[in-house]
CSV table of C-alpha atoms and ligand atoms in Angstrom, one decimal:
chain,number,residue,atom,x,y,z
A,20,MET,CA,110.8,-86.3,-145.5
A,21,ARG,CA,114.3,-85.0,-146.4
A,22,TRP,CA,114.0,-81.8,-145.1
A,23,GLU,CA,117.7,-81.0,-143.7
A,24,ASP,CA,118.7,-79.3,-146.8
A,25,PHE,CA,115.7,-76.9,-147.1
A,26,ARG,CA,116.5,-73.3,-146.9
A,27,ALA,CA,115.3,-72.0,-143.5
A,28,SER,CA,113.0,-69.1,-143.9
A,29,ASP,CA,113.9,-65.7,-142.8
A,30,ASN,CA,110.1,-65.0,-141.7
A,31,VAL,CA,110.2,-66.9,-138.4
A,32,GLU,CA,109.8,-65.0,-135.2
A,33,ASP,CA,110.9,-66.9,-132.3
A,34,ARG,CA,109.2,-65.8,-129.1
A,35,ARG,CA,109.8,-69.2,-127.3
A,36,GLY,CA,111.2,-68.7,-123.7
A,37,GLU,CA,109.5,-65.3,-123.4
A,38,GLY,CA,107.1,-66.6,-120.7
A,39,GLY,CA,103.5,-67.3,-121.0
A,40,GLY,CA,102.7,-64.3,-123.4
A,41,GLY,CA,101.2,-62.5,-120.5
A,42,GLY,CA,97.7,-61.9,-119.2
A,43,PHE,CA,95.6,-65.0,-119.8
A,44,PRO,CA,93.0,-65.1,-117.2
A,45,GLY,CA,92.5,-68.3,-116.0
A,46,GLY,CA,96.0,-69.3,-117.2
A,47,GLY,CA,95.0,-71.6,-120.2
A,48,ALA,CA,92.0,-73.5,-121.3
A,49,GLY,CA,90.9,-75.0,-118.2
A,50,GLY,CA,88.8,-78.3,-118.4
A,51,LEU,CA,88.1,-78.2,-122.2
A,52,GLY,CA,89.2,-81.2,-124.2
A,53,ILE,CA,91.7,-80.8,-126.9
A,54,GLY,CA,89.2,-81.7,-129.7
A,55,THR,CA,86.9,-79.1,-128.5
A,56,ILE,CA,89.8,-76.5,-128.2
A,57,VAL,CA,91.0,-77.4,-131.7
A,58,ILE,CA,87.5,-77.1,-133.2
A,59,LEU,CA,86.9,-73.8,-131.3
A,60,CYS,CA,90.3,-72.6,-132.9
A,61,ILE,CA,89.3,-73.7,-136.4
A,62,ILE,CA,85.9,-71.8,-135.9
A,63,GLY,CA,87.8,-68.9,-134.8
A,64,TRP,CA,90.0,-68.2,-137.5
A,65,VAL,CA,87.4,-68.8,-140.2
A,66,THR,CA,84.7,-66.6,-138.6
A,67,GLY,CA,87.0,-64.3,-137.6
A,68,ILE,CA,86.2,-64.5,-134.0
A,69,ASN,CA,89.0,-64.4,-131.8
A,70,PRO,CA,89.6,-68.3,-130.7
A,71,ALA,CA,90.5,-67.0,-127.2
A,72,VAL,CA,87.2,-65.2,-126.8
A,73,LEU,CA,85.4,-68.7,-127.7
A,74,ILE,CA,87.6,-70.2,-125.0
A,75,GLY,CA,87.0,-67.5,-122.7
A,76,GLY,CA,90.3,-66.0,-122.0
A,77,ALA,CA,89.9,-63.0,-124.1
A,78,GLU,CA,91.7,-60.0,-125.3
A,79,GLN,CA,90.3,-57.7,-127.9
A,80,MET,CA,89.8,-58.4,-131.5
A,81,MET,CA,90.7,-55.6,-133.8
A,82,GLY,CA,87.6,-54.6,-135.9
A,83,GLY,CA,89.0,-52.7,-138.8
A,84,GLY,CA,91.3,-55.3,-140.3
A,85,ARG,CA,94.6,-53.8,-138.9
A,86,ALA,CA,96.5,-55.9,-136.5
A,87,PRO,CA,97.6,-54.4,-133.4
A,88,GLN,CA,101.3,-53.5,-133.4
A,89,GLU,CA,103.2,-55.0,-130.5
A,90,GLN,CA,105.9,-52.8,-128.8
A,91,VAL,CA,109.0,-54.8,-128.4
A,92,ASP,CA,112.5,-53.6,-127.5
A,93,PRO,CA,115.2,-54.0,-130.0
A,94,GLN,CA,116.8,-56.7,-128.0
A,95,THR,CA,114.0,-58.8,-128.0
A,96,GLN,CA,113.3,-58.1,-131.7
A,97,GLU,CA,116.8,-59.3,-132.3
A,98,ARG,CA,116.5,-62.5,-130.4
A,99,ARG,CA,113.2,-63.3,-132.0
A,100,ARG,CA,114.9,-63.0,-135.5
A,101,THR,CA,117.9,-65.2,-134.7
A,102,LYS,CA,117.2,-68.5,-136.6
A,103,PRO,CA,116.2,-71.3,-134.2
A,104,THR,CA,118.8,-74.0,-133.5
A,105,ASP,CA,116.6,-76.7,-131.7
A,106,GLU,CA,115.4,-79.6,-133.8
A,107,SER,CA,111.6,-78.5,-134.0
A,108,GLY,CA,112.6,-74.8,-134.4
A,109,ARG,CA,114.9,-75.8,-137.3
A,110,PHE,CA,112.1,-78.0,-138.7
A,111,ALA,CA,109.5,-75.5,-138.7
A,112,ALA,CA,111.7,-72.7,-140.4
A,113,SER,CA,112.9,-75.1,-142.9
A,114,ILE,CA,109.4,-76.4,-143.9
A,115,LEU,CA,108.2,-72.8,-144.1
A,116,GLY,CA,111.4,-71.9,-146.2
A,117,ASN,CA,110.6,-74.8,-148.5
A,118,THR,CA,106.8,-73.6,-148.8
A,119,GLU,CA,108.1,-70.2,-149.7
A,120,ASP,CA,110.4,-71.5,-152.5
A,121,VAL,CA,107.6,-73.6,-154.0
A,122,TRP,CA,104.8,-71.0,-153.7
A,123,LYS,CA,107.1,-68.3,-155.1
A,124,ASP,CA,107.6,-70.6,-158.2
A,125,LEU,CA,104.1,-71.4,-158.5
A,126,PHE,CA,102.2,-68.3,-158.1
A,127,PRO,CA,103.5,-66.5,-161.2
A,128,ASN,CA,102.6,-69.4,-163.1
A,129,GLN,CA,99.5,-70.7,-161.6
A,130,VAL,CA,97.8,-67.7,-160.4
A,131,GLY,CA,99.5,-64.8,-162.2
A,132,ARG,CA,101.1,-62.7,-159.5
A,133,GLU,CA,104.0,-62.6,-157.0
A,134,TYR,CA,104.0,-64.6,-153.7
A,135,ARG,CA,104.3,-62.8,-150.7
A,136,PRO,CA,105.2,-65.0,-147.9
A,137,THR,CA,103.5,-65.4,-144.7
A,138,GLY,CA,105.3,-64.8,-141.4
A,139,MET,CA,105.4,-67.6,-138.7
A,140,VAL,CA,105.6,-67.0,-134.8
A,141,LEU,CA,107.0,-69.8,-132.8
A,142,TYR,CA,105.9,-69.6,-129.1
A,143,GLN,CA,105.5,-71.4,-126.0
A,144,GLY,CA,102.3,-71.5,-123.9
A,145,GLY,CA,100.8,-68.3,-125.1
A,146,THR,CA,101.7,-65.1,-127.0
A,147,ARG,CA,99.8,-62.3,-128.6
A,148,SER,CA,98.4,-62.5,-132.1
A,149,GLY,CA,96.9,-60.0,-134.4
A,150,CYS,CA,93.6,-62.0,-133.9
A,151,GLY,CA,94.0,-61.8,-130.1
A,152,SER,CA,95.7,-64.2,-127.5
A,153,ALA,CA,97.2,-67.4,-129.0
A,154,GLN,CA,97.3,-70.2,-126.6
A,155,ALA,CA,99.1,-73.6,-127.0
A,156,ALA,CA,95.9,-75.6,-126.5
A,157,MET,CA,94.4,-74.0,-129.6
A,158,GLY,CA,96.7,-75.7,-132.0
A,159,PRO,CA,98.4,-74.1,-134.9
A,160,PHE,CA,96.4,-71.3,-136.8
A,161,TYR,CA,96.8,-68.5,-139.3
A,162,CYS,CA,95.9,-65.0,-138.6
A,163,PRO,CA,94.8,-63.3,-141.6
A,164,LEU,CA,95.0,-59.8,-140.1
A,165,ASP,CA,98.6,-59.8,-139.2
A,166,LYS,CA,99.5,-62.5,-141.7
A,167,LYS,CA,101.1,-64.9,-139.6
A,168,VAL,CA,101.0,-68.6,-138.6
A,169,TYR,CA,101.2,-69.3,-135.1
A,170,LEU,CA,102.8,-72.5,-133.9
A,171,ASP,CA,103.5,-73.7,-130.4
A,172,THR,CA,106.1,-76.3,-131.4
A,173,SER,CA,105.0,-78.6,-128.7
A,174,PHE,CA,101.9,-79.3,-130.9
A,175,PHE,CA,104.0,-81.9,-132.8
A,176,LYS,CA,104.3,-83.9,-129.4
A,177,GLU,CA,100.7,-83.4,-128.9
A,178,MET,CA,99.8,-84.9,-132.2
A,179,GLU,CA,101.6,-88.0,-131.2
A,180,THR,CA,100.4,-88.2,-127.6
A,181,LYS,CA,96.8,-87.2,-128.3
A,182,PHE,CA,96.1,-88.3,-131.8
A,183,GLY,CA,98.7,-91.2,-132.3
A,184,VAL,CA,100.2,-89.3,-135.2
A,185,LYS,CA,103.8,-89.0,-135.8
A,186,GLY,CA,106.5,-88.6,-138.6
A,187,ASP,CA,108.1,-85.4,-139.9
A,188,PHE,CA,105.7,-85.2,-142.9
A,189,ALA,CA,102.7,-85.3,-140.9
A,190,TYR,CA,104.0,-82.3,-138.9
A,191,ALA,CA,105.1,-80.8,-142.3
A,192,TYR,CA,101.5,-81.1,-143.6
A,193,VAL,CA,100.3,-79.1,-140.6
A,194,ILE,CA,102.4,-76.2,-141.5
A,195,ALA,CA,101.8,-76.5,-145.3
A,196,HIS,CA,98.0,-76.5,-144.4
A,197,GLU,CA,98.1,-73.3,-142.6
A,198,VAL,CA,100.5,-71.8,-145.3
A,199,GLY,CA,97.5,-72.9,-147.6
A,200,HIS,CA,95.3,-70.4,-145.5
A,201,HIS,CA,97.8,-67.8,-146.2
A,202,VAL,CA,97.6,-68.7,-150.0
A,203,GLN,CA,93.8,-68.4,-149.7
A,204,ASN,CA,94.1,-64.9,-147.8
A,205,GLU,CA,96.6,-63.7,-150.7
A,206,LEU,CA,94.0,-64.8,-153.3
A,207,GLY,CA,91.4,-62.9,-151.5
A,208,ILE,CA,89.2,-66.0,-150.8
A,209,LEU,CA,89.4,-65.8,-146.8
A,210,GLY,CA,87.8,-62.1,-147.1
A,211,LYS,CA,85.1,-63.1,-149.5
A,212,VAL,CA,84.0,-66.3,-147.4
A,213,GLN,CA,84.0,-64.2,-144.2
A,214,GLY,CA,81.6,-61.8,-145.9
A,215,ARG,CA,79.4,-64.6,-147.2
A,216,GLN,CA,79.5,-66.2,-143.8
A,217,GLN,CA,78.1,-63.0,-142.0
A,218,ALA,CA,74.9,-63.3,-144.3
A,219,SER,CA,74.4,-67.1,-143.7
A,220,SER,CA,73.0,-69.4,-141.3
A,221,LYS,CA,75.1,-71.3,-138.9
A,222,VAL,CA,74.8,-74.4,-141.0
A,223,GLU,CA,75.8,-72.5,-144.2
A,224,SER,CA,78.4,-70.9,-142.5
A,225,ASN,CA,80.1,-74.2,-141.2
A,226,GLN,CA,79.7,-75.6,-144.7
A,227,LEU,CA,81.6,-72.6,-146.1
A,228,SER,CA,84.4,-73.3,-143.4
A,229,VAL,CA,84.6,-76.9,-144.5
A,230,ARG,CA,85.1,-75.8,-148.2
A,231,VAL,CA,87.9,-73.4,-146.9
A,232,GLU,CA,89.5,-75.9,-144.7
A,233,LEU,CA,89.4,-78.5,-147.6
A,234,MET,CA,91.0,-76.1,-149.9
A,235,ALA,CA,94.0,-75.6,-147.5
A,236,ASP,CA,94.4,-79.5,-147.4
A,237,CYS,CA,94.5,-79.4,-151.3
A,238,LEU,CA,97.1,-76.5,-151.2
A,239,ALA,CA,99.2,-78.6,-148.8
A,240,GLY,CA,98.9,-81.4,-151.3
A,241,VAL,CA,100.1,-78.9,-154.2
A,242,TRP,CA,102.9,-77.8,-152.2
A,243,ALA,CA,104.0,-81.5,-151.2
A,244,LYS,CA,103.9,-82.5,-155.1
A,245,ASN,CA,106.0,-79.5,-156.3
A,246,SER,CA,108.2,-79.7,-153.4
A,247,ASN,CA,108.8,-83.4,-154.3
A,248,ASP,CA,109.3,-82.6,-158.0
A,249,ARG,CA,111.9,-79.7,-157.4
A,250,PHE,CA,113.7,-81.0,-154.2
A,251,ASN,CA,113.1,-84.8,-154.2
A,252,SER,CA,111.9,-84.2,-150.6
A,253,LEU,CA,109.5,-87.3,-150.2
A,254,GLU,CA,110.6,-90.5,-148.6
A,255,THR,CA,108.6,-93.8,-148.6
A,256,GLY,CA,105.7,-93.5,-146.2
A,257,ASP,CA,105.4,-89.7,-146.3
A,258,ILE,CA,102.2,-89.5,-148.0
A,259,GLU,CA,100.8,-92.1,-145.7
A,260,GLU,CA,101.9,-90.2,-142.8
A,261,ALA,CA,99.9,-87.2,-144.1
A,262,MET,CA,96.9,-89.3,-144.7
A,263,GLN,CA,97.1,-90.5,-141.2
A,264,ALA,CA,97.2,-87.0,-140.0
A,265,ALA,CA,94.3,-85.8,-142.1
A,266,SER,CA,92.5,-88.9,-140.9
A,267,ALA,CA,93.2,-88.3,-137.3
A,268,ILE,CA,92.3,-84.6,-137.2
A,269,GLY,CA,89.1,-84.8,-139.3
A,270,ASP,CA,86.3,-83.1,-137.5
A,271,ASP,CA,84.3,-86.5,-137.4
A,272,LYS,CA,87.0,-88.0,-135.4
A,273,LEU,CA,87.8,-84.9,-133.4
A,274,GLN,CA,84.2,-84.6,-132.2
A,275,LYS,CA,83.7,-88.2,-131.5
A,276,GLN,CA,86.6,-88.0,-129.3
A,277,SER,CA,85.4,-85.0,-127.3
A,278,GLN,CA,81.6,-85.8,-127.4
A,279,GLY,CA,81.4,-89.4,-128.5
A,280,TYR,CA,79.3,-88.8,-131.5
A,281,ALA,CA,79.8,-86.8,-134.6
A,282,VAL,CA,77.5,-83.8,-135.8
A,283,PRO,CA,77.9,-83.3,-139.6
A,284,ASP,CA,76.3,-79.8,-139.6
A,285,SER,CA,78.8,-78.4,-137.0
A,286,PHE,CA,81.8,-79.8,-139.0
A,287,THR,CA,84.1,-77.0,-139.8
A,288,HIS,CA,87.1,-79.0,-141.2
A,289,GLY,CA,85.8,-81.7,-143.1
A,290,SER,CA,85.6,-85.4,-142.4
A,291,SER,CA,88.7,-87.5,-142.3
A,292,GLU,CA,87.6,-89.1,-145.8
A,293,GLN,CA,87.2,-85.4,-147.3
A,294,ARG,CA,90.4,-84.2,-145.8
A,295,MET,CA,92.4,-87.1,-147.2
A,296,ARG,CA,90.7,-87.0,-150.6
A,297,TRP,CA,91.5,-83.2,-150.9
A,298,PHE,CA,95.1,-83.5,-150.0
A,299,MET,CA,95.4,-86.2,-152.6
A,300,THR,CA,93.8,-84.0,-155.2
A,301,GLY,CA,96.4,-81.3,-154.9
A,302,TYR,CA,99.0,-83.9,-154.7
A,303,ARG,CA,98.1,-85.6,-157.8
A,304,SER,CA,97.6,-82.6,-159.9
A,305,GLY,CA,100.2,-80.2,-158.4
A,306,GLN,CA,97.8,-77.4,-159.6
A,307,THR,CA,96.3,-74.7,-157.5
A,308,LYS,CA,93.1,-74.6,-159.6
A,309,SER,CA,92.3,-78.2,-158.7
A,310,CYS,CA,91.8,-76.9,-155.3
A,311,ASP,CA,88.5,-75.0,-156.0
A,312,THR,CA,86.4,-76.7,-153.3
A,313,PHE,CA,83.7,-74.0,-153.9
A,314,ARG,CA,83.0,-75.1,-157.5
A,315,ALA,CA,83.5,-78.8,-156.9
A,316,ALA,CA,80.1,-80.8,-157.2
A,317,ARG,CA,81.1,-82.9,-154.2
A,318,ASN,CA,83.4,-82.0,-151.2
B,694,ZN,ZN1,92.7,-75.0,-141.2
């Protein structure tokens, strides 16, 4: 992907180098496998349960839909606002900036309103989020309460070592997927789904989660298509990279890795095949409305 000329986003908070983020009992996720942790995390944000609670290193989840405000001194504030200069930091800020440029264009045309961009927190090890503690082992996630994507940039290394996925477009797809959750939040979809999940059985609730996740994949595809149309950003092999990522991090693969077999009812992210198919649906159409996984006869 040609990302070097993308506009770097102003909405990045760089908290790397601030230590472990303070106060994680047990200092991390202990003996859990990455697959389990990723799944927990995914369950976490969809159900609104703090993923850290699921993992067992908890802080408090805010109930009333208001994110806790962190007290930071002006100096720290200033440092966080300084644009990252390292490779992975610049990359994340550039991809985020590009999603802003693309979605700002698409929103008025495709959904009839202005796009308000998401924030992004880069951190190392652990930090606080509006949804509770963020820990590196959880993988990237979007917190709908403070409207920020949380990303430990070492996750990209992890994708390579744990899942055998590499390539800048594969990493960009992960960011675009999280931004997809923000788009869903802006459209009021996350709130509605969460309401429905509270009145659902576990199986139904998981099925709703899958639809949310596949929609985010589709929205990542919509971004990719429009980014390429406007910025000529894709290179040969990029789509294959994204497909490889989607295939490697489908729930069926993750579950097989972590427990040796797949349990469809507990899928919350969709199978590898579903994830690839929905990314391509968005990519081929470039249209937000093509991503209605709730209306689709087949997921
Ligand atoms: Zn997701």
